[in-house]
Short mmCIF file of C-alpha atoms and ligand atoms in Angstrom, two decimals:
data_model
loop_
_atom_site.label_atom_id
_atom_site.label_comp_id
_atom_site.label_asym_id
_atom_site.label_seq_id
_atom_site.Cartn_x
_atom_site.Cartn_y
_atom_site.Cartn_z
CA MET A 24 161.40 37.29 154.23
CA ASP A 25 161.57 40.41 152.05
CA LYS A 26 160.09 39.92 148.64
CA LEU A 27 162.21 39.36 145.58
CA THR A 28 161.63 41.63 142.59
CA LEU A 29 163.34 40.75 139.33
CA TYR A 30 163.74 43.53 136.80
CA ILE A 31 163.84 42.24 133.24
CA GLY A 32 163.84 43.49 129.68
CA ASN A 33 161.63 42.53 126.74
CA LYS A 34 160.93 38.82 126.93
CA ASN A 35 161.34 38.35 123.16
CA TYR A 36 164.88 39.71 123.11
CA SER A 37 166.40 39.89 126.59
CA SER A 38 168.47 36.75 126.79
CA TRP A 39 170.26 37.80 130.02
CA SER A 40 166.87 38.46 131.73
CA PHE A 41 165.58 35.07 130.59
CA ARG A 42 168.33 33.23 132.56
CA PRO A 43 167.51 34.22 136.14
CA TRP A 44 163.81 34.43 135.36
CA ILE A 45 163.59 30.81 134.21
CA ALA A 46 165.94 29.70 137.04
CA LEU A 47 163.60 31.20 139.68
CA GLU A 48 160.36 30.22 137.96
CA GLY A 49 161.60 26.69 137.06
CA CYS A 50 162.77 26.03 140.65
CA GLY A 51 159.53 27.30 142.24
CA VAL A 52 160.96 30.45 143.86
CA ALA A 53 158.32 33.13 144.33
CA PHE A 54 159.20 36.58 142.90
CA GLU A 55 157.58 39.57 141.36
CA GLU A 56 158.73 40.70 137.90
CA VAL A 57 159.02 44.22 136.60
CA LEU A 58 159.47 44.40 132.85
CA ILE A 59 161.12 47.53 131.50
CA PRO A 60 160.97 47.63 127.71
CA PHE A 61 164.23 48.54 125.99
CA ASP A 62 164.47 52.07 124.60
CA PHE A 63 167.88 52.04 122.98
CA SER A 64 167.26 55.27 121.05
CA ALA A 65 166.98 57.13 124.40
CA GLY A 66 169.75 55.07 126.14
CA ASN A 67 167.35 53.06 128.35
CA PRO A 68 166.74 55.83 130.92
CA GLN A 69 164.16 53.78 132.92
CA ILE A 70 166.61 50.86 133.30
CA ARG A 71 169.34 53.30 134.40
CA GLU A 72 167.02 54.62 137.11
CA VAL A 73 166.82 51.23 138.87
CA SER A 74 169.94 49.31 137.92
CA PRO A 75 173.52 50.29 138.90
CA THR A 76 174.84 49.02 135.55
CA GLY A 77 171.94 50.43 133.48
CA LYS A 78 171.34 46.83 132.47
CA VAL A 79 168.85 44.06 133.22
CA PRO A 80 168.46 41.60 134.88
CA MET A 81 168.59 43.16 138.28
CA LEU A 82 167.16 41.65 141.50
CA ASP A 83 165.88 43.73 144.33
CA HIS A 84 165.60 41.95 147.71
CA GLY A 85 164.08 44.38 150.20
CA GLY A 86 166.10 47.26 148.76
CA PHE A 87 169.33 45.25 148.37
CA LYS A 88 170.30 45.10 144.72
CA ILE A 89 172.07 42.28 142.91
CA TRP A 90 172.90 42.42 139.20
CA GLU A 91 174.52 40.05 136.64
CA SER A 92 172.46 37.01 135.75
CA LEU A 93 174.70 34.43 137.38
CA ALA A 94 175.18 36.43 140.60
CA ILE A 95 171.39 36.63 140.90
CA ILE A 96 171.03 32.84 140.50
CA GLU A 97 173.79 32.25 143.08
CA TYR A 98 172.26 34.73 145.55
CA VAL A 99 168.78 33.08 145.29
CA ALA A 100 170.41 29.63 145.57
CA GLU A 101 171.83 30.72 148.96
CA LEU A 102 168.48 32.06 150.04
CA PHE A 103 166.71 28.81 149.07
CA PRO A 104 169.30 26.01 149.31
CA ASP A 105 166.68 23.34 148.76
CA ALA A 106 165.15 24.85 145.60
CA GLY A 107 167.59 23.04 143.32
CA LEU A 108 169.15 26.11 141.75
CA LEU A 109 172.57 24.50 142.22
CA PRO A 110 173.43 20.79 142.43
CA GLN A 111 173.90 19.47 146.00
CA ASP A 112 177.03 17.49 145.20
CA ARG A 113 180.20 19.62 145.43
CA GLN A 114 181.80 18.42 142.22
CA ALA A 115 178.56 18.70 140.26
CA ARG A 116 178.12 22.19 141.71
CA SER A 117 181.56 23.32 140.61
CA LEU A 118 180.98 21.90 137.15
CA ALA A 119 177.71 23.79 137.00
CA ARG A 120 179.62 26.93 137.85
CA SER A 121 182.36 26.23 135.28
CA TYR A 122 179.82 25.70 132.52
CA SER A 123 177.75 28.72 133.60
CA MET A 124 180.83 30.94 133.60
CA GLU A 125 181.81 29.69 130.14
CA MET A 126 178.36 30.79 129.00
CA LEU A 127 178.64 34.12 130.78
CA SER A 128 182.01 35.03 129.38
CA GLY A 129 182.14 33.23 126.05
CA PHE A 130 180.30 32.11 122.93
CA SER A 131 180.41 35.62 121.57
CA ALA A 132 180.22 34.52 117.89
CA LEU A 133 176.94 32.68 118.57
CA ARG A 134 175.64 35.56 120.73
CA SER A 135 176.48 38.31 118.25
CA ASN A 136 175.43 36.51 115.03
CA CYS A 137 172.26 34.96 116.45
CA PRO A 138 170.65 37.36 118.89
CA MET A 139 167.74 35.87 120.84
CA ASN A 140 164.50 36.67 119.05
CA MET A 141 161.79 34.20 120.01
CA ARG A 142 159.50 35.51 117.27
CA ARG A 143 162.09 34.94 114.54
CA PRO A 144 160.70 32.65 111.77
CA VAL A 145 162.77 29.42 111.81
CA GLY A 146 165.44 29.60 109.10
CA ARG A 147 169.18 29.07 108.70
CA PRO A 148 171.15 32.14 107.64
CA ASP A 149 174.77 31.96 106.39
CA LEU A 150 176.79 31.88 109.58
CA PRO A 151 180.57 32.25 110.07
CA GLY A 152 182.55 29.17 111.05
CA GLU A 153 183.19 30.72 114.50
CA VAL A 154 179.52 30.25 115.32
CA MET A 155 179.75 26.55 114.61
CA LYS A 156 182.83 26.30 116.88
CA ASP A 157 180.75 27.83 119.70
CA VAL A 158 177.93 25.41 118.98
CA ALA A 159 180.28 22.43 119.01
CA ARG A 160 181.63 23.40 122.45
CA ILE A 161 178.07 23.91 123.77
CA GLU A 162 177.01 20.47 122.42
CA THR A 163 180.03 18.93 124.19
CA ILE A 164 179.12 20.61 127.46
CA TRP A 165 175.51 19.47 127.26
CA HIS A 166 176.40 15.85 126.31
CA GLU A 167 179.12 15.60 128.94
CA ALA A 168 176.85 16.93 131.71
CA ARG A 169 173.86 14.84 130.75
CA SER A 170 175.90 11.65 130.41
CA ARG A 171 177.37 12.26 133.85
CA SER A 172 174.02 13.01 135.51
CA GLY A 173 171.78 10.76 133.45
CA GLY A 174 169.72 13.80 132.32
CA PRO A 175 167.21 14.93 131.26
CA PHE A 176 168.75 18.24 132.32
CA LEU A 177 172.42 19.00 132.76
CA PHE A 178 172.56 17.92 136.41
CA GLY A 179 169.50 15.60 136.42
CA ALA A 180 166.69 17.88 137.54
CA PHE A 181 166.40 21.40 136.09
CA SER A 182 168.86 23.80 137.69
CA GLY A 183 170.43 27.23 137.35
CA ALA A 184 172.97 25.77 134.87
CA ASP A 185 170.17 24.90 132.47
CA ALA A 186 168.82 28.40 132.96
CA MET A 187 172.18 29.88 131.91
CA PHE A 188 171.90 28.02 128.56
CA ALA A 189 168.15 28.61 128.04
CA PRO A 190 168.58 31.40 125.42
CA VAL A 191 171.00 29.15 123.48
CA VAL A 192 168.20 26.58 123.15
CA SER A 193 166.02 29.28 121.61
CA ARG A 194 168.79 30.45 119.27
CA LEU A 195 169.61 26.90 118.04
CA GLU A 196 165.93 26.47 117.30
CA ARG A 197 165.12 29.80 115.67
CA TYR A 198 168.30 29.89 113.53
CA ASP A 199 167.77 26.23 112.58
CA ILE A 200 171.32 25.26 113.49
CA ALA A 201 172.25 21.63 112.74
CA VAL A 202 172.70 19.72 115.98
CA SER A 203 172.84 16.11 117.10
CA ALA A 204 169.82 13.99 118.16
CA LYS A 205 171.07 14.16 121.81
CA THR A 206 171.14 17.96 121.66
CA LYS A 207 167.64 17.95 120.23
CA ALA A 208 166.44 15.78 123.13
CA TYR A 209 167.87 18.26 125.60
CA MET A 210 166.23 21.18 123.74
CA ALA A 211 162.90 19.35 123.83
CA ALA A 212 163.23 18.84 127.62
CA MET A 213 163.91 22.56 128.12
CA LYS A 214 161.04 23.64 125.84
CA ALA A 215 158.62 21.32 127.65
CA LEU A 216 159.16 23.11 130.99
CA PRO A 217 156.04 25.05 132.09
CA ALA A 218 158.39 27.97 132.91
CA TRP A 219 159.74 27.96 129.34
CA LYS A 220 156.20 27.96 127.93
CA LYS A 221 155.16 30.81 130.23
CA TRP A 222 158.06 33.04 129.17
CA GLU A 223 157.72 32.18 125.44
CA GLU A 224 153.96 32.79 125.42
CA ALA A 225 154.49 36.28 126.83
CA ALA A 226 157.41 36.94 124.47
CA LEU A 227 155.32 36.08 121.43
CA LYS A 228 152.62 38.55 122.50
CA GLU A 229 155.05 41.49 122.71
CA THR A 230 154.97 44.07 119.96
CA TRP A 231 158.15 46.03 120.68
CA ILE A 232 160.71 45.82 117.91
CA VAL A 233 164.47 46.05 118.53
CA PRO A 234 165.87 46.49 115.00
CA GLU A 235 169.45 45.43 115.96
CA ASP A 236 168.11 41.98 116.98
CA GLU A 237 166.08 41.43 113.81
CA ASP A 238 167.60 40.09 110.60
N1 LIG B 17 176.47 40.25 131.98
C1 LIG B 17 175.20 40.79 132.19
C2 LIG B 17 174.59 41.26 130.86
C3 LIG B 17 173.41 42.16 131.03
C4 LIG B 17 172.95 42.78 129.72
O1 LIG B 17 173.77 43.01 128.75
N2 LIG B 17 171.64 43.11 129.60
C5 LIG B 17 171.08 43.72 128.42
C6 LIG B 17 169.75 43.10 128.04
S1 LIG B 17 169.85 41.40 127.59
C7 LIG B 17 170.79 45.17 128.70
O2 LIG B 17 170.29 45.53 129.80
N3 LIG B 17 170.99 46.10 127.77
C8 LIG B 17 170.57 47.44 127.92
C9 LIG B 17 171.65 48.40 127.50
O3 LIG B 17 172.77 47.94 127.22
O4 LIG B 17 171.31 49.62 127.47
C10 LIG B 17 174.31 39.73 132.90
O5 LIG B 17 174.69 38.55 132.87
O6 LIG B 17 173.27 40.06 133.52
#
């Protein structure tokens, strides 16, 4: 099989890159990574050279390119149906897709007010009420899925749906957002994953600064 190469941005900041990366790594799918650091002042010319959208993540499979975090996860789930990227049960799988698409298309208040910054010292800023509405919906999704599956992850074992929410776990932690004990248990399960630790360790070593994502 042709090798998979995942193009990603800075691990400290690139929340969309984190999603397919932790999905593949957490499900044991072999891939090579190419990290292209952001260069917003120059319009990210290096990313534009490889990615049709000028954005990361982007997956190259023997010259065939797939972009958009969720499309990448779905593509790899089809390549490796037994890797656990998607739940086996049809209804669970469609719920995983509904939740993942909510993440992909929504929660803009949380995303814009609390950009992912794994190096951010833990502390709670003043946040608009809209952020807490996003957090409430996310907590509902997590509790609903984990009650249905029995946990510890959304669909029992770690899957692509957890990967779609991974940057939210980091945001809730770094922005010290008040959440329930059940939410904290889910966050702890995510943070205990070897794949999480591997990404975070690399993120903390990075020295690039993206001023827009610092507060
Ligand atoms: N909807 C896309 C979002 C991709 C995205 O916005 N990527 C950001 C990094 S996290 C990016 O490449 N930004 C570079 C730019 O806008 O120049 C996905 O799910 O992959």
